[in-house]
CSV table of C-alpha atoms in Angstrom, one decimal:
chain,number,residue,atom,x,y,z
A,1,MET,CA,-6.1,-5.9,9.4
A,2,ILE,CA,-8.4,-7.8,7.0
A,3,THR,CA,-8.5,-11.5,7.8
A,4,GLN,CA,-8.1,-14.4,5.4
A,5,LYS,CA,-11.8,-15.2,5.9
A,6,GLU,CA,-12.8,-11.7,4.9
A,7,LYS,CA,-10.4,-11.7,1.9
A,8,LEU,CA,-11.9,-15.0,0.7
A,9,LYS,CA,-15.5,-13.7,1.1
A,10,ALA,CA,-14.7,-10.5,-0.8
A,11,LEU,CA,-13.2,-12.5,-3.6
A,12,CYS,CA,-16.6,-13.6,-5.0
A,13,THR,CA,-17.9,-10.0,-5.2
A,14,PRO,CA,-19.8,-9.7,-8.5
A,15,GLY,CA,-18.2,-7.2,-10.9
A,16,LEU,CA,-14.7,-7.5,-9.3
A,17,LYS,CA,-12.1,-6.9,-12.1
A,18,MET,CA,-9.2,-9.3,-12.3
A,19,THR,CA,-6.1,-10.1,-14.3
A,20,ILE,CA,-5.7,-13.8,-15.2
A,21,GLU,CA,-2.7,-15.7,-16.4
A,22,LEU,CA,-2.7,-19.3,-17.5
A,23,GLY,CA,0.0,-21.9,-17.0
A,24,GLY,CA,2.0,-22.4,-20.2
A,25,LEU,CA,0.7,-19.2,-21.8
A,26,ASN,CA,2.9,-16.1,-21.3
A,27,GLU,CA,0.0,-13.7,-21.7
A,28,LYS,CA,-2.4,-11.8,-19.3
A,29,ALA,CA,-6.0,-10.9,-19.8
A,30,GLN,CA,-8.8,-9.2,-17.9
A,31,THR,CA,-11.8,-11.0,-16.5
A,32,VAL,CA,-14.7,-10.1,-14.2
A,33,VAL,CA,-16.1,-12.1,-11.3
A,34,ILE,CA,-19.7,-13.4,-11.7
A,35,GLY,CA,-19.9,-15.1,-8.3
A,36,GLY,CA,-18.8,-18.1,-6.3
A,37,ASP,CA,-19.8,-20.4,-3.5
A,38,PHE,CA,-16.9,-19.4,-1.2
A,39,ILE,CA,-15.8,-23.1,-0.8
A,40,ARG,CA,-15.7,-25.0,-4.1
A,41,SER,CA,-15.5,-22.6,-7.0
A,42,LEU,CA,-15.1,-19.0,-8.2
A,43,ILE,CA,-17.0,-18.1,-11.4
A,44,VAL,CA,-15.6,-15.5,-13.8
A,45,LYS,CA,-16.2,-14.5,-17.3
A,46,GLU,CA,-14.3,-15.9,-20.2
A,47,PRO,CA,-10.9,-14.0,-20.4
A,48,MET,CA,-11.3,-10.9,-22.5
A,49,VAL,CA,-8.8,-11.3,-25.4
A,50,HIS,CA,-8.8,-10.3,-29.0
A,51,HIS,CA,-10.9,-12.6,-31.1
A,52,ALA,CA,-7.8,-13.8,-33.0
A,53,ASP,CA,-6.2,-15.0,-29.8
A,54,LYS,CA,-9.3,-16.9,-28.5
A,55,PRO,CA,-8.3,-20.2,-30.1
A,56,LEU,CA,-4.9,-20.1,-28.4
A,57,TRP,CA,-6.4,-19.2,-25.0
A,58,SER,CA,-9.0,-22.0,-25.4
A,59,GLU,CA,-6.2,-24.5,-25.6
A,60,TYR,CA,-5.0,-23.6,-22.1
A,61,LEU,CA,-8.4,-23.5,-20.5
A,62,TYR,CA,-8.4,-27.2,-19.8
A,63,PRO,CA,-9.3,-28.7,-16.4
A,64,GLY,CA,-6.4,-28.7,-14.0
A,65,ASN,CA,-4.3,-26.1,-15.7
A,66,GLU,CA,-2.7,-23.6,-13.3
A,67,VAL,CA,-4.1,-20.1,-13.0
A,68,THR,CA,-2.6,-17.0,-11.5
A,69,ILE,CA,-5.1,-14.3,-10.5
A,70,ARG,CA,-4.3,-10.7,-9.4
A,71,TYR,CA,-6.8,-8.0,-8.5
A,72,ILE,CA,-7.3,-4.8,-6.5
A,73,TYR,CA,-10.0,-4.6,-3.9
A,74,ASP,CA,-10.5,-1.5,-1.6
A,75,GLY,CA,-7.0,-0.4,-2.2
A,76,ILE,CA,-5.5,-3.8,-1.6
A,77,ALA,CA,-3.5,-5.5,-4.3
A,78,SER,CA,-4.1,-9.3,-4.0
A,79,GLY,CA,-3.3,-12.5,-5.8
A,80,PHE,CA,-3.4,-16.2,-5.6
A,81,LYS,CA,-2.7,-19.4,-7.6
A,82,THR,CA,-5.5,-21.9,-8.4
A,83,SER,CA,-6.5,-24.2,-11.2
A,84,VAL,CA,-9.2,-24.5,-13.8
A,85,ILE,CA,-12.3,-26.6,-13.0
A,86,ARG,CA,-13.9,-26.2,-16.4
A,87,MET,CA,-15.1,-23.8,-19.0
A,88,ILE,CA,-18.7,-23.7,-20.1
A,89,SER,CA,-20.2,-22.1,-23.2
A,90,SER,CA,-23.9,-22.2,-22.4
A,91,PRO,CA,-25.9,-20.3,-21.2
A,92,ASP,CA,-22.9,-18.0,-21.2
A,93,ARG,CA,-19.2,-18.4,-21.6
A,94,LEU,CA,-18.0,-18.8,-18.0
A,95,LEU,CA,-14.9,-20.1,-16.4
A,96,PHE,CA,-15.0,-22.1,-13.2
A,97,LEU,CA,-11.9,-21.9,-11.0
A,98,LYS,CA,-11.1,-23.8,-7.9
A,99,TYR,CA,-11.6,-21.5,-4.9
A,100,PRO,CA,-8.3,-20.6,-3.3
A,101,LYS,CA,-7.4,-21.5,0.3
A,102,ARG,CA,-5.3,-18.4,0.8
A,103,ILE,CA,-4.9,-14.9,-0.7
A,104,GLU,CA,-1.7,-12.9,-0.5
A,105,SER,CA,-2.2,-9.1,-0.3
A,106,TYR,CA,-0.3,-5.9,-0.4
A,107,ASN,CA,-1.7,-2.5,0.7
A,108,LEU,CA,-1.3,-0.1,-2.3
A,109,ARG,CA,-2.2,2.8,0.0
A,110,ARG,CA,1.3,2.5,1.5
A,111,HIS,CA,2.5,3.5,-1.9
A,112,LYS,CA,5.3,0.9,-1.9
A,113,ARG,CA,7.8,1.6,-4.7
A,114,VAL,CA,9.2,-1.0,-7.0
A,115,SER,CA,12.4,-0.8,-9.0
A,116,CYS,CA,12.1,-0.8,-12.8
A,117,PHE,CA,14.0,0.2,-15.9
A,118,MET,CA,11.6,1.5,-18.6
A,119,GLU,CA,12.3,3.8,-21.5
A,120,ALA,CA,10.1,6.9,-21.2
A,121,GLN,CA,9.8,10.4,-22.5
A,122,ILE,CA,9.1,13.5,-20.5
A,123,ALA,CA,7.5,16.7,-21.8
A,124,ASN,CA,7.8,20.0,-20.1
A,125,GLY,CA,5.7,22.4,-22.2
A,126,GLU,CA,7.0,22.1,-25.7
A,127,ASN,CA,10.3,20.6,-24.6
A,128,LYS,CA,10.7,16.8,-24.8
A,129,ASN,CA,13.5,14.5,-23.6
A,130,VAL,CA,14.2,10.8,-23.7
A,131,ALA,CA,14.3,9.4,-20.1
A,132,VAL,CA,14.3,6.3,-18.0
A,133,MET,CA,11.7,5.4,-15.3
A,134,GLU,CA,13.8,4.0,-12.5
A,135,ASP,CA,11.1,3.3,-9.9
A,136,LEU,CA,7.4,3.4,-9.6
A,137,SER,CA,4.5,3.3,-7.1
A,138,THR,CA,0.8,3.8,-7.5
A,139,SER,CA,1.3,7.5,-6.5
A,140,GLY,CA,4.4,8.5,-8.3
A,141,CYS,CA,7.7,7.6,-10.0
A,142,CYS,CA,11.4,8.5,-10.3
A,143,ILE,CA,12.7,9.4,-13.7
A,144,SER,CA,16.2,10.3,-14.9
A,145,TYR,CA,17.6,11.7,-18.1
A,146,ILE,CA,20.8,13.1,-19.5
A,147,THR,CA,21.0,16.7,-18.7
A,148,ASP,CA,20.2,18.9,-21.7
A,149,THR,CA,21.4,22.5,-21.6
A,150,LYS,CA,18.7,23.3,-24.2
A,151,MET,CA,16.0,22.2,-21.9
A,152,PRO,CA,14.9,24.6,-19.1
A,153,ASP,CA,15.9,23.6,-15.6
A,154,PRO,CA,13.0,21.7,-14.0
A,155,GLU,CA,11.8,23.1,-10.7
A,156,ILE,CA,9.8,21.7,-7.8
A,157,GLY,CA,6.1,22.2,-8.5
A,158,ASP,CA,6.5,22.0,-12.3
A,159,GLU,CA,3.9,19.9,-14.1
A,160,ILE,CA,5.5,17.3,-16.4
A,161,ASN,CA,3.8,14.8,-18.8
A,162,VAL,CA,5.4,11.3,-18.9
A,163,PHE,CA,5.0,9.0,-21.8
A,164,CYS,CA,5.8,5.3,-21.3
A,165,SER,CA,4.7,2.8,-23.9
A,166,TYR,CA,4.1,0.1,-21.1
A,167,PHE,CA,1.3,2.3,-19.7
A,168,THR,CA,0.5,4.8,-22.4
A,169,GLU,CA,-0.3,3.1,-25.7
A,170,ASP,CA,-0.5,6.1,-28.0
A,171,ASN,CA,0.8,9.6,-28.4
A,172,ASN,CA,-2.4,11.1,-27.1
A,173,SER,CA,-2.2,9.5,-23.7
A,174,TYR,CA,0.3,10.4,-21.0
A,175,ILE,CA,0.8,10.3,-17.2
A,176,PRO,CA,0.4,13.8,-15.7
A,177,CYS,CA,3.0,14.4,-13.0
A,178,LYS,CA,4.2,17.1,-10.6
A,179,ILE,CA,7.8,17.4,-9.6
A,180,GLN,CA,8.4,16.9,-5.8
A,181,ARG,CA,12.2,16.4,-5.9
A,182,CYS,CA,14.9,17.4,-8.3
A,183,THR,CA,18.6,16.6,-8.3
A,184,LYS,CA,20.9,17.6,-11.1
A,185,ASP,CA,24.6,17.6,-12.1
A,186,SER,CA,26.5,18.2,-15.3
A,187,ARG,CA,25.5,14.7,-16.6
A,188,LYS,CA,22.2,13.6,-15.2
A,189,THR,CA,18.9,15.0,-13.9
A,190,ILE,CA,16.8,13.0,-11.6
A,191,LEU,CA,13.1,13.8,-10.9
A,192,GLY,CA,10.9,12.5,-8.1
A,193,MET,CA,7.3,13.0,-9.1
A,194,THR,CA,3.8,12.4,-7.9
A,195,PHE,CA,1.0,11.5,-10.3
A,196,GLU,CA,-1.7,14.1,-10.9
A,197,LYS,CA,-4.9,12.2,-11.6
A,198,PRO,CA,-3.9,9.9,-14.4
A,199,SER,CA,-6.7,8.4,-16.4
A,200,PRO,CA,-8.4,5.3,-14.8
A,201,GLU,CA,-7.1,3.1,-17.7
A,202,ILE,CA,-3.5,4.1,-17.1
A,203,LEU,CA,-3.8,3.9,-13.3
A,204,ILE,CA,-5.1,0.4,-13.5
A,205,LYS,CA,-2.1,-0.6,-15.6
A,206,ILE,CA,0.3,1.0,-13.1
A,207,GLN,CA,-1.5,-0.7,-10.2
A,208,ASP,CA,-1.4,-4.1,-11.9
A,209,TYR,CA,2.4,-3.7,-12.7
A,210,VAL,CA,3.2,-2.7,-9.1
A,211,ALA,CA,1.0,-5.5,-7.7
A,212,THR,CA,2.7,-8.1,-10.0
A,213,ILE,CA,6.2,-7.1,-8.9
A,214,LEU,CA,5.2,-7.1,-5.2
A,215,TYR,CA,3.5,-10.5,-5.6
A,216,HIS,CA,6.7,-12.1,-7.0
A,217,THR,CA,9.1,-10.5,-4.5
């Protein structure tokens, strides 16, 4: 098991991608680690937000404001709370954060499932159906939908595409899945599925969602 000392050292790995959330601002953004001195400060890039949102974010980047950081390192979802030291604009726009004393971690390789209730859509070939995503892990999900006699009965091993606006932002992106479990009655069909190599962008969103739920439970 990785020790706290090892976690803290790994935290200042240059290039490590993170999700940052500022106290008082109900928004998240991505940032990247530049470095740190392991004791006093962690240095990251300015949060990457749309240029129209930068003035609002700047208001909350004041010294002492609370910061929540979440990230994934070597299959481990980790997070901690800290505070802003200061933001500098020269020679580059960098954010200095107080180095945490402790990091909480969850091993995503255990594929822990979290409950959810998200509107989704499934596509089996040309057939589509509105569905609900009931639980989720970094390796798969459980989806249910009202049984439709016009839709072919799904079978174990079938490949299904899942559309969920939380993770797939447009009609051209989807989560490729394979059915591992199927239960059906006259009213409801429930599918247990594993992900089949989703795009890195979608997988990061899924990992971040799972890590966030685990961090707060």
